[in-house]
Short mmCIF file of C-alpha atoms in Angstrom, two decimals:
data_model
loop_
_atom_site.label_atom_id
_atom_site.label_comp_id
_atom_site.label_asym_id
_atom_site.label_seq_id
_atom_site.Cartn_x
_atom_site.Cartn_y
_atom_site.Cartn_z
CA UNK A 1112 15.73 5.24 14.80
CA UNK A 1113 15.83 1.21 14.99
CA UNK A 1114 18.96 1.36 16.37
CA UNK A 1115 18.28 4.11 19.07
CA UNK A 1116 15.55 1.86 20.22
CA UNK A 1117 17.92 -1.14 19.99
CA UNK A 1118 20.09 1.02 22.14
CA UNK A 1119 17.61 1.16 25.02
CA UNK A 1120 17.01 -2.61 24.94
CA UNK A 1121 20.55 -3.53 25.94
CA UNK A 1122 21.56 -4.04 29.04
CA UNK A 1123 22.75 -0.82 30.53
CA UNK A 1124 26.41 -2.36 31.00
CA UNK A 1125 26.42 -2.51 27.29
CA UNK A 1126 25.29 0.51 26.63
CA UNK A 1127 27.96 2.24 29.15
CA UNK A 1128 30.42 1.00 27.08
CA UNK A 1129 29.43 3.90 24.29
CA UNK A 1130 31.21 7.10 24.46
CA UNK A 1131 28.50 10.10 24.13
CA UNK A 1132 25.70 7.72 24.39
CA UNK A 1133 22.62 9.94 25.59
CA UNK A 1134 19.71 7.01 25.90
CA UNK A 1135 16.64 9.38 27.42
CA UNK A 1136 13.63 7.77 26.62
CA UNK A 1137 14.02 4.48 28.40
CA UNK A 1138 9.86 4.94 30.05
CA UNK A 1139 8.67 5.34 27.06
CA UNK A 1140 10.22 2.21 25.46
CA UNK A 1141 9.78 -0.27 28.92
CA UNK A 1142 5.74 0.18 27.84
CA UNK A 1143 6.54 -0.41 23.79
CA UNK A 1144 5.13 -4.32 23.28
CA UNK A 1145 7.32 -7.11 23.63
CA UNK A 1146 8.83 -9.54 21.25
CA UNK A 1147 6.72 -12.25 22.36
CA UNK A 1148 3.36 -10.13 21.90
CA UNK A 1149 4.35 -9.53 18.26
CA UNK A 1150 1.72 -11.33 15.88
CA UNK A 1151 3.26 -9.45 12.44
CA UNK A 1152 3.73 -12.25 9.58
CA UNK A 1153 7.78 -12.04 10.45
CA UNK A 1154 6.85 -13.21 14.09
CA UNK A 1155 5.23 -16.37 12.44
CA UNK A 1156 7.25 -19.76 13.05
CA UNK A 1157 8.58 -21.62 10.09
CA UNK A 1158 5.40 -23.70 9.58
CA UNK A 1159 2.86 -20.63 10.29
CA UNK A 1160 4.82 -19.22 7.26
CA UNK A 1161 3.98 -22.12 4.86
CA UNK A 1162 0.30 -21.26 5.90
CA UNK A 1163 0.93 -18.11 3.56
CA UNK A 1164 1.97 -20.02 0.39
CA UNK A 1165 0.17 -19.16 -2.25
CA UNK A 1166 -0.45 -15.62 -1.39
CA UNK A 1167 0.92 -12.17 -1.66
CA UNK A 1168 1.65 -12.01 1.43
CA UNK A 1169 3.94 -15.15 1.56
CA UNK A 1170 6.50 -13.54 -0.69
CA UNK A 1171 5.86 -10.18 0.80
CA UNK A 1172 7.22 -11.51 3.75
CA UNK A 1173 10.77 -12.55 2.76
CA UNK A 1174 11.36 -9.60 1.22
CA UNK A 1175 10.73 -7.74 4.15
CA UNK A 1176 12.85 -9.57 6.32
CA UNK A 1177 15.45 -9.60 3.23
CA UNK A 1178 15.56 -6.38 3.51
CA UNK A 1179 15.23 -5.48 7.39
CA UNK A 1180 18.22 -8.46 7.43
CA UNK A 1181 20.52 -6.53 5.25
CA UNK A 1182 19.87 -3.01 7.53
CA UNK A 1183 20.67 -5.14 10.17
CA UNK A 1184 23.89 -6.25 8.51
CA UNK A 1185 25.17 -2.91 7.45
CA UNK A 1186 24.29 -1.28 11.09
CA UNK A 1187 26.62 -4.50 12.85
CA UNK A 1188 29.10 -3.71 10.45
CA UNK A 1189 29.49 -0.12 11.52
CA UNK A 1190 29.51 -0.80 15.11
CA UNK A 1191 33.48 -1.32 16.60
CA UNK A 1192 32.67 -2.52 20.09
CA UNK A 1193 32.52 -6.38 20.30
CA UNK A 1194 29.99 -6.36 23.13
CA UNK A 1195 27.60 -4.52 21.60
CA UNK A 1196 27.88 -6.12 18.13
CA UNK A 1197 26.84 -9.58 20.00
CA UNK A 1198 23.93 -8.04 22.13
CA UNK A 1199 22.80 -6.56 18.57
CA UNK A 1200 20.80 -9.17 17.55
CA UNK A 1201 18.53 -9.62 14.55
CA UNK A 1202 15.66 -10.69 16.91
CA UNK A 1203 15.99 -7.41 18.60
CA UNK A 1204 16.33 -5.61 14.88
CA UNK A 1205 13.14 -7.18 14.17
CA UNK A 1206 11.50 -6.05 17.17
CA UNK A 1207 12.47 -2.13 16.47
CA UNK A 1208 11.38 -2.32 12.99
CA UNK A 1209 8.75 -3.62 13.82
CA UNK A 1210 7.40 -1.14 16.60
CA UNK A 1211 8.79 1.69 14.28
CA UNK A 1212 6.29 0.39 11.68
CA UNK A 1213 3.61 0.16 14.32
CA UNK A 1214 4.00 3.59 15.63
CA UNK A 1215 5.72 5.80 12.60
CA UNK A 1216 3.49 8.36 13.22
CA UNK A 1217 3.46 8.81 16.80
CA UNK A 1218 4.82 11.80 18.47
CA UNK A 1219 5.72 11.69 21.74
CA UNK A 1220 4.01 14.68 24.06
CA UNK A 1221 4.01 13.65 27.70
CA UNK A 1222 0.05 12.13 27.07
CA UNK A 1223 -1.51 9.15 25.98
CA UNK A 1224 -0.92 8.43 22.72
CA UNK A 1225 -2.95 6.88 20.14
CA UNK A 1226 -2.67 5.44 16.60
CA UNK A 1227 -4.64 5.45 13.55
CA UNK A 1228 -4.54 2.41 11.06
CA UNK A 1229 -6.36 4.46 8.54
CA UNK A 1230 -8.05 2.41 5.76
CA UNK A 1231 -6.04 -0.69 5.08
CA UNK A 1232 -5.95 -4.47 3.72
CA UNK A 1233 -5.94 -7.48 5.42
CA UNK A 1234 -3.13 -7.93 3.71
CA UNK A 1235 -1.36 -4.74 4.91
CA UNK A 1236 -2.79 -5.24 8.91
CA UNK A 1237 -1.46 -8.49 9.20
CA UNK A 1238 2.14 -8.07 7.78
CA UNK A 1239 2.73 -4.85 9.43
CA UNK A 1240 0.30 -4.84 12.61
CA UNK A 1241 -0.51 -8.41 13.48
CA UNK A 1242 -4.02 -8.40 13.65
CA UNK A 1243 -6.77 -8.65 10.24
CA UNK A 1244 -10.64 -7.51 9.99
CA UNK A 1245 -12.89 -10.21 9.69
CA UNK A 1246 -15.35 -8.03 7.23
CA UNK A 1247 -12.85 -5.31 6.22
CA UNK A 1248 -14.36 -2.34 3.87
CA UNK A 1249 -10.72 -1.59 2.94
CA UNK A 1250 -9.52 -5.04 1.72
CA UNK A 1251 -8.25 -4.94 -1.54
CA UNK A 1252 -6.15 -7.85 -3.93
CA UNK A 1253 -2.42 -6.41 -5.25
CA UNK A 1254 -2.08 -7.29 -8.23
CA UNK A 1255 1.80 -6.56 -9.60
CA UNK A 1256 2.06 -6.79 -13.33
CA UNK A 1257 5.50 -8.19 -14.43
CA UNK A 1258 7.41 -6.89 -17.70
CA UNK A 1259 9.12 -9.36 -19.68
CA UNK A 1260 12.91 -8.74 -19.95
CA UNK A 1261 12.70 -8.93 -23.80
CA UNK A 1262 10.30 -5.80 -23.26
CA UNK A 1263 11.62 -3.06 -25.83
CA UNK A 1264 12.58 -0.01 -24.87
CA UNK A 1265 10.10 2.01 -26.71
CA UNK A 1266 7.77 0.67 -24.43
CA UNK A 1267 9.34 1.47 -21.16
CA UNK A 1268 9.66 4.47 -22.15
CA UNK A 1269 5.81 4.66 -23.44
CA UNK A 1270 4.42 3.76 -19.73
CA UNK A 1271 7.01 6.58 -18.37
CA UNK A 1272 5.62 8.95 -20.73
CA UNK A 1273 1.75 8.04 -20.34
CA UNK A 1274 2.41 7.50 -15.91
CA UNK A 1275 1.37 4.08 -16.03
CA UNK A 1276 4.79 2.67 -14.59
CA UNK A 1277 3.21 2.16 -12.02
CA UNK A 1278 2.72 -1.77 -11.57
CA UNK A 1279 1.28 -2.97 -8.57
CA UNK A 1280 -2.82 -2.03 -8.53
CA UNK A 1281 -5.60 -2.86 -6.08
CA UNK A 1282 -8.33 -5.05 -7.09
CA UNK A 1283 -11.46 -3.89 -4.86
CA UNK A 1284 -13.78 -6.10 -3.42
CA UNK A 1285 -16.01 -5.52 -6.43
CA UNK A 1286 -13.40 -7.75 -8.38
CA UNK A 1287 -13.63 -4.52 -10.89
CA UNK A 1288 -9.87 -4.18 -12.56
CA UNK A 1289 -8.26 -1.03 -12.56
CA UNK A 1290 -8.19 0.57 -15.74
CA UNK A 1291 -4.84 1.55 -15.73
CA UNK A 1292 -3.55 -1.96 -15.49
CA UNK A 1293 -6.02 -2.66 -18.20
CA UNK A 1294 -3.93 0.14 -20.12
CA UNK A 1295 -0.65 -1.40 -19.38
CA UNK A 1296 -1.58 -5.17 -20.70
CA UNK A 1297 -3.16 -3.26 -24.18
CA UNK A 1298 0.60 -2.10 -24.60
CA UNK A 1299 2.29 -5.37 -23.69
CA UNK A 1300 -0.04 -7.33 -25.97
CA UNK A 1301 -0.10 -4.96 -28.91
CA UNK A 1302 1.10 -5.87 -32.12
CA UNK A 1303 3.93 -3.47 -34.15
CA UNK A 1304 1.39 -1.83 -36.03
CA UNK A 1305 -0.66 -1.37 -32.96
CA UNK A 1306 2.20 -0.06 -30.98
CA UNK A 1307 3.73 1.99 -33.23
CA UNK A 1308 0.02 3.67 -33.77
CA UNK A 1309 -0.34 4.57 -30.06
CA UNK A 1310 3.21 5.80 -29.60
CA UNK A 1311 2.21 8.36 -32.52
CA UNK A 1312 -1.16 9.14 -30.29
CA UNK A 1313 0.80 9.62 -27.27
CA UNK A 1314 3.21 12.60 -28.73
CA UNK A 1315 -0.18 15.01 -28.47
CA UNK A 1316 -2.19 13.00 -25.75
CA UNK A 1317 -3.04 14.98 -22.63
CA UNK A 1318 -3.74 11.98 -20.86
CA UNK A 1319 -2.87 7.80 -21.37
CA UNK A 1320 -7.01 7.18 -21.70
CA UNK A 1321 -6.16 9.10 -24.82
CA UNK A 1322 -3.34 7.54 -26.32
CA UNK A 1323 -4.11 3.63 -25.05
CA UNK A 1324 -7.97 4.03 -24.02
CA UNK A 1325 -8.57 1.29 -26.64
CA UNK A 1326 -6.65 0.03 -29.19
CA UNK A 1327 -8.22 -2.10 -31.43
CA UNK A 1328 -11.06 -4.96 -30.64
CA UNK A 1329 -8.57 -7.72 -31.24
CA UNK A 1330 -6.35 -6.21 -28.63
CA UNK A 1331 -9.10 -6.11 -26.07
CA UNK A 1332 -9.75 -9.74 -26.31
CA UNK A 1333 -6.26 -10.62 -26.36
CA UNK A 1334 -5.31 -8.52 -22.82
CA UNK A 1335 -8.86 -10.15 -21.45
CA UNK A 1336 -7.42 -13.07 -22.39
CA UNK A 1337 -4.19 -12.36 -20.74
CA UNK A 1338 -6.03 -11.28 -17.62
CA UNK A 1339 -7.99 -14.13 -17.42
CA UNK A 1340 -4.93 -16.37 -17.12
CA UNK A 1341 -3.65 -13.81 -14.59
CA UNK A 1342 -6.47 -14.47 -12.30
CA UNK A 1343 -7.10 -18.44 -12.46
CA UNK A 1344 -3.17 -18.99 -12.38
CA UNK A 1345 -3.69 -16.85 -8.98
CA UNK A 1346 -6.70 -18.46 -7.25
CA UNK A 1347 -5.72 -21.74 -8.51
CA UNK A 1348 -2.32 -20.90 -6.24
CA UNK A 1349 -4.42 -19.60 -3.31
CA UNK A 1350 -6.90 -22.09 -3.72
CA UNK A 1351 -3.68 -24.86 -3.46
CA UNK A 1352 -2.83 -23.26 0.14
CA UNK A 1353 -6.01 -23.70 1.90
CA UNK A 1354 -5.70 -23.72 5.42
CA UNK A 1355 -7.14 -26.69 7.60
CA UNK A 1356 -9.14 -25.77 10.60
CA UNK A 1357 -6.40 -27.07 13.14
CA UNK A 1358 -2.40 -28.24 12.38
CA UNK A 1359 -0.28 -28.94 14.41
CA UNK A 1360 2.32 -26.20 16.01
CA UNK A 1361 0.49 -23.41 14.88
CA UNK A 1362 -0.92 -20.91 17.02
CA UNK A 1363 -4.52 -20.67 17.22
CA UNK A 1364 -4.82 -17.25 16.69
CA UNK A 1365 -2.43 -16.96 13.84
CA UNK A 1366 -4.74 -20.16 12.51
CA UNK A 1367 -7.73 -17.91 12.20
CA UNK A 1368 -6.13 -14.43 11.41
CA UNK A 1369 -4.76 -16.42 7.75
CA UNK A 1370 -7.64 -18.32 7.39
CA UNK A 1371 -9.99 -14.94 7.27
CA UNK A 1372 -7.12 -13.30 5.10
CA UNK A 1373 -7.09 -16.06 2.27
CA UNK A 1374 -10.90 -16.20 2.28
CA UNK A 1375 -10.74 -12.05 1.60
CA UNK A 1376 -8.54 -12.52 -1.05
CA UNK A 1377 -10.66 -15.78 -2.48
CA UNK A 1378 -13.16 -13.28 -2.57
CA UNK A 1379 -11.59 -10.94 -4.43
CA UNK A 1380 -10.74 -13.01 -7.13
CA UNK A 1381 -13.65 -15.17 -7.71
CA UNK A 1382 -15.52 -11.75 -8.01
CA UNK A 1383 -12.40 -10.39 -10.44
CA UNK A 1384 -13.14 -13.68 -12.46
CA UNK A 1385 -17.03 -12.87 -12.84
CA UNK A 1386 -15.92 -9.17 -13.61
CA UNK A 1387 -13.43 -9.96 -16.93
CA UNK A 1388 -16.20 -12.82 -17.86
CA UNK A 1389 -18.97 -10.13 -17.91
CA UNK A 1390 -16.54 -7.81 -20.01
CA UNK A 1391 -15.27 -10.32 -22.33
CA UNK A 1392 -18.76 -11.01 -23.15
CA UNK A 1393 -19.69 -7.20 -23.76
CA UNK A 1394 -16.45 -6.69 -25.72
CA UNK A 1395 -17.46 -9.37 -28.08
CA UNK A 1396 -20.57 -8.43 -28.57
CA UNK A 1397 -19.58 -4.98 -29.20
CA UNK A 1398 -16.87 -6.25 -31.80
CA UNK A 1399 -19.60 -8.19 -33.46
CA UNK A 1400 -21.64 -4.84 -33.64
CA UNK A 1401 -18.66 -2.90 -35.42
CA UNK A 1402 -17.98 -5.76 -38.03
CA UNK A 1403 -15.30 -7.47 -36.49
CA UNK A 1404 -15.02 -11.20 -37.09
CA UNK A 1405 -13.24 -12.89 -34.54
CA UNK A 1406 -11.82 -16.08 -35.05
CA UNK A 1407 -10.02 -18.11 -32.26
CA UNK A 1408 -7.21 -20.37 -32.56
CA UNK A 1409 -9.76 -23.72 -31.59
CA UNK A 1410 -12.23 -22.39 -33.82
CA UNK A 1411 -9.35 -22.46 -36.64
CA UNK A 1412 -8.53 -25.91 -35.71
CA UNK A 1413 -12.30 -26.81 -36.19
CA UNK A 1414 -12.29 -25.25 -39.53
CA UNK A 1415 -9.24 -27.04 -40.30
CA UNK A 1416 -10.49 -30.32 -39.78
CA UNK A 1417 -13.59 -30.29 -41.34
CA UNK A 1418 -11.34 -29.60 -44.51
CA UNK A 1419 -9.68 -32.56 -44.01
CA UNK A 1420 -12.50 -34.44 -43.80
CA UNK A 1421 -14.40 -32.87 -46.92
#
């Protein structure tokens, strides 16, 4: 479909040069937006870009174009005629994929058309539509949990078994964590014993909250541990990137559009740091209340040196 609308942006000399070539909807496209209207995160210039650092969307970016770049790559490959190979430029790739990711869902009927966003991100409107909310219900933080390569196998095939291979959650604006990415961290912290134990639970579990609802107090500290890390290391990195109110060669309105994104997602954390303090609290207290001693490494290290000095 990118390329048929490719197709109708050459010039028609081109385009004659194409044996069978049936280009019909050439009214429909001469009313599609330009290239130079286009606001989308891969329109932004080289130093709009860096405005993104820091963020999701900075590395969601590049691996869009990556990947629209490489289409692009195998669809010049396949075409024989010289003309049309140099006419079929990336910049006009972009602009197709772009428009097909604008409109995937229109259908063309002879009336005016109109599109529906449906409930999305910040993050989501401005990398695929150009445009954010300034106080958007829908806005949500991704947050993709990464396995470590020395990950066993058992435990791949663990989060297959349970459906929690699923890695990339939404935070909501509450800051409250999904539990299912609490479920995943339980595994990837778990000692042996621990794991082995919840493998066993998972052979007659009808669900994961069965088999890894909770797996031992000790555990729960250590993923809200974990977690907490997750979350500073992130606003700390968002927090880095903070936009000025002018600079130069950047375009006003793309200015303003990242500014209100990265204060969504500021948001989002802050409040997902206030959310895993307020647990971490409960959870020890709760610990305390089943006769659990826990004893931290700098607590150790306190004990340790008041031996010393008795």
């Amino acid at each position: 479909m990118a390329l048929y609308l490719c197709l109708h942006a050459l010039p028609s000399a081109i385009t004659k040069r194409v044996d069978g070539l049936d280009l019909r909807h050439h009214v429909y496209v001469e009313h599609l937006p330009s290239r130079d209207s286009m606001r989308t995160t891969l329109y932004f210039s080289a130093v709009e870009r860096e405005l993104l650092r820091g963020s999701n969307l900075h590395g969601a970016t590049e691996e869009r174009e990556a990947g629209w770049r490489q289409e692009w790559g195998e669809v010049v490959s396949w075409t024989t005629d010289e003309e049309v190979r140099k006419e079929l430029t990336f910049d006009l790739w972009l602009w197709a994929c772009t428009i097909l990711s604008l409109y995937r869902h229109v259908r063309i009927s002879g009336e005016q058309v109109f599109n529906t966003y449906g409930a999305k991100s910040n993050e989501e409107l401005l990398l695929g539509y150009g445009f954010v909310l300034p106080s958007n219900p829908a806005d949500f933080l991704a947050l993709k949990l990464s396995l470590p390569p020395s990950a066993p196998a058992c435990l791949l095939d663990l989060l297959s078994k349970l459906k929690l291979d699923q890695l990339r959650h939404h935070v909501p604006q509450s800051g409250e964590i999904p539990p299912e990415l609490l479920a995943q961290m339980r595994l990837l912290v778990a000692q042996p014993d621990e794991l082995d134990a919840v493998i066993e639970r998972a052979s007659a579990a009808a669900s994961w909250q069965e088999a890894v609802g909770f797996v031992s107090w000790e555990n729960e500290l250590d993923v809200l541990d974990a977690l907490e890390g997750m979350l500073v290391s992130k606003l700390q990195a968002l927090q880095q990137g903070a936009v000025a109110d002018k600079l130069d060669g950047v375009r006003p309105e793309v200015l303003e559009m990242v500014q209100i994104y990265r204060q969504g997602q500021t948001k989002i954390l802050q409040a997902a740091v206030t959310w895993r303090q307020t647990v971490f609290e409960q959870t020890m207290d709760k610990a305390e209340e089943a006769g659990v001693s826990i004893v931290y490494e700098d607590d150790m290290e306190d004990i340790d040196e008041e031996d010393e000095e008795e």
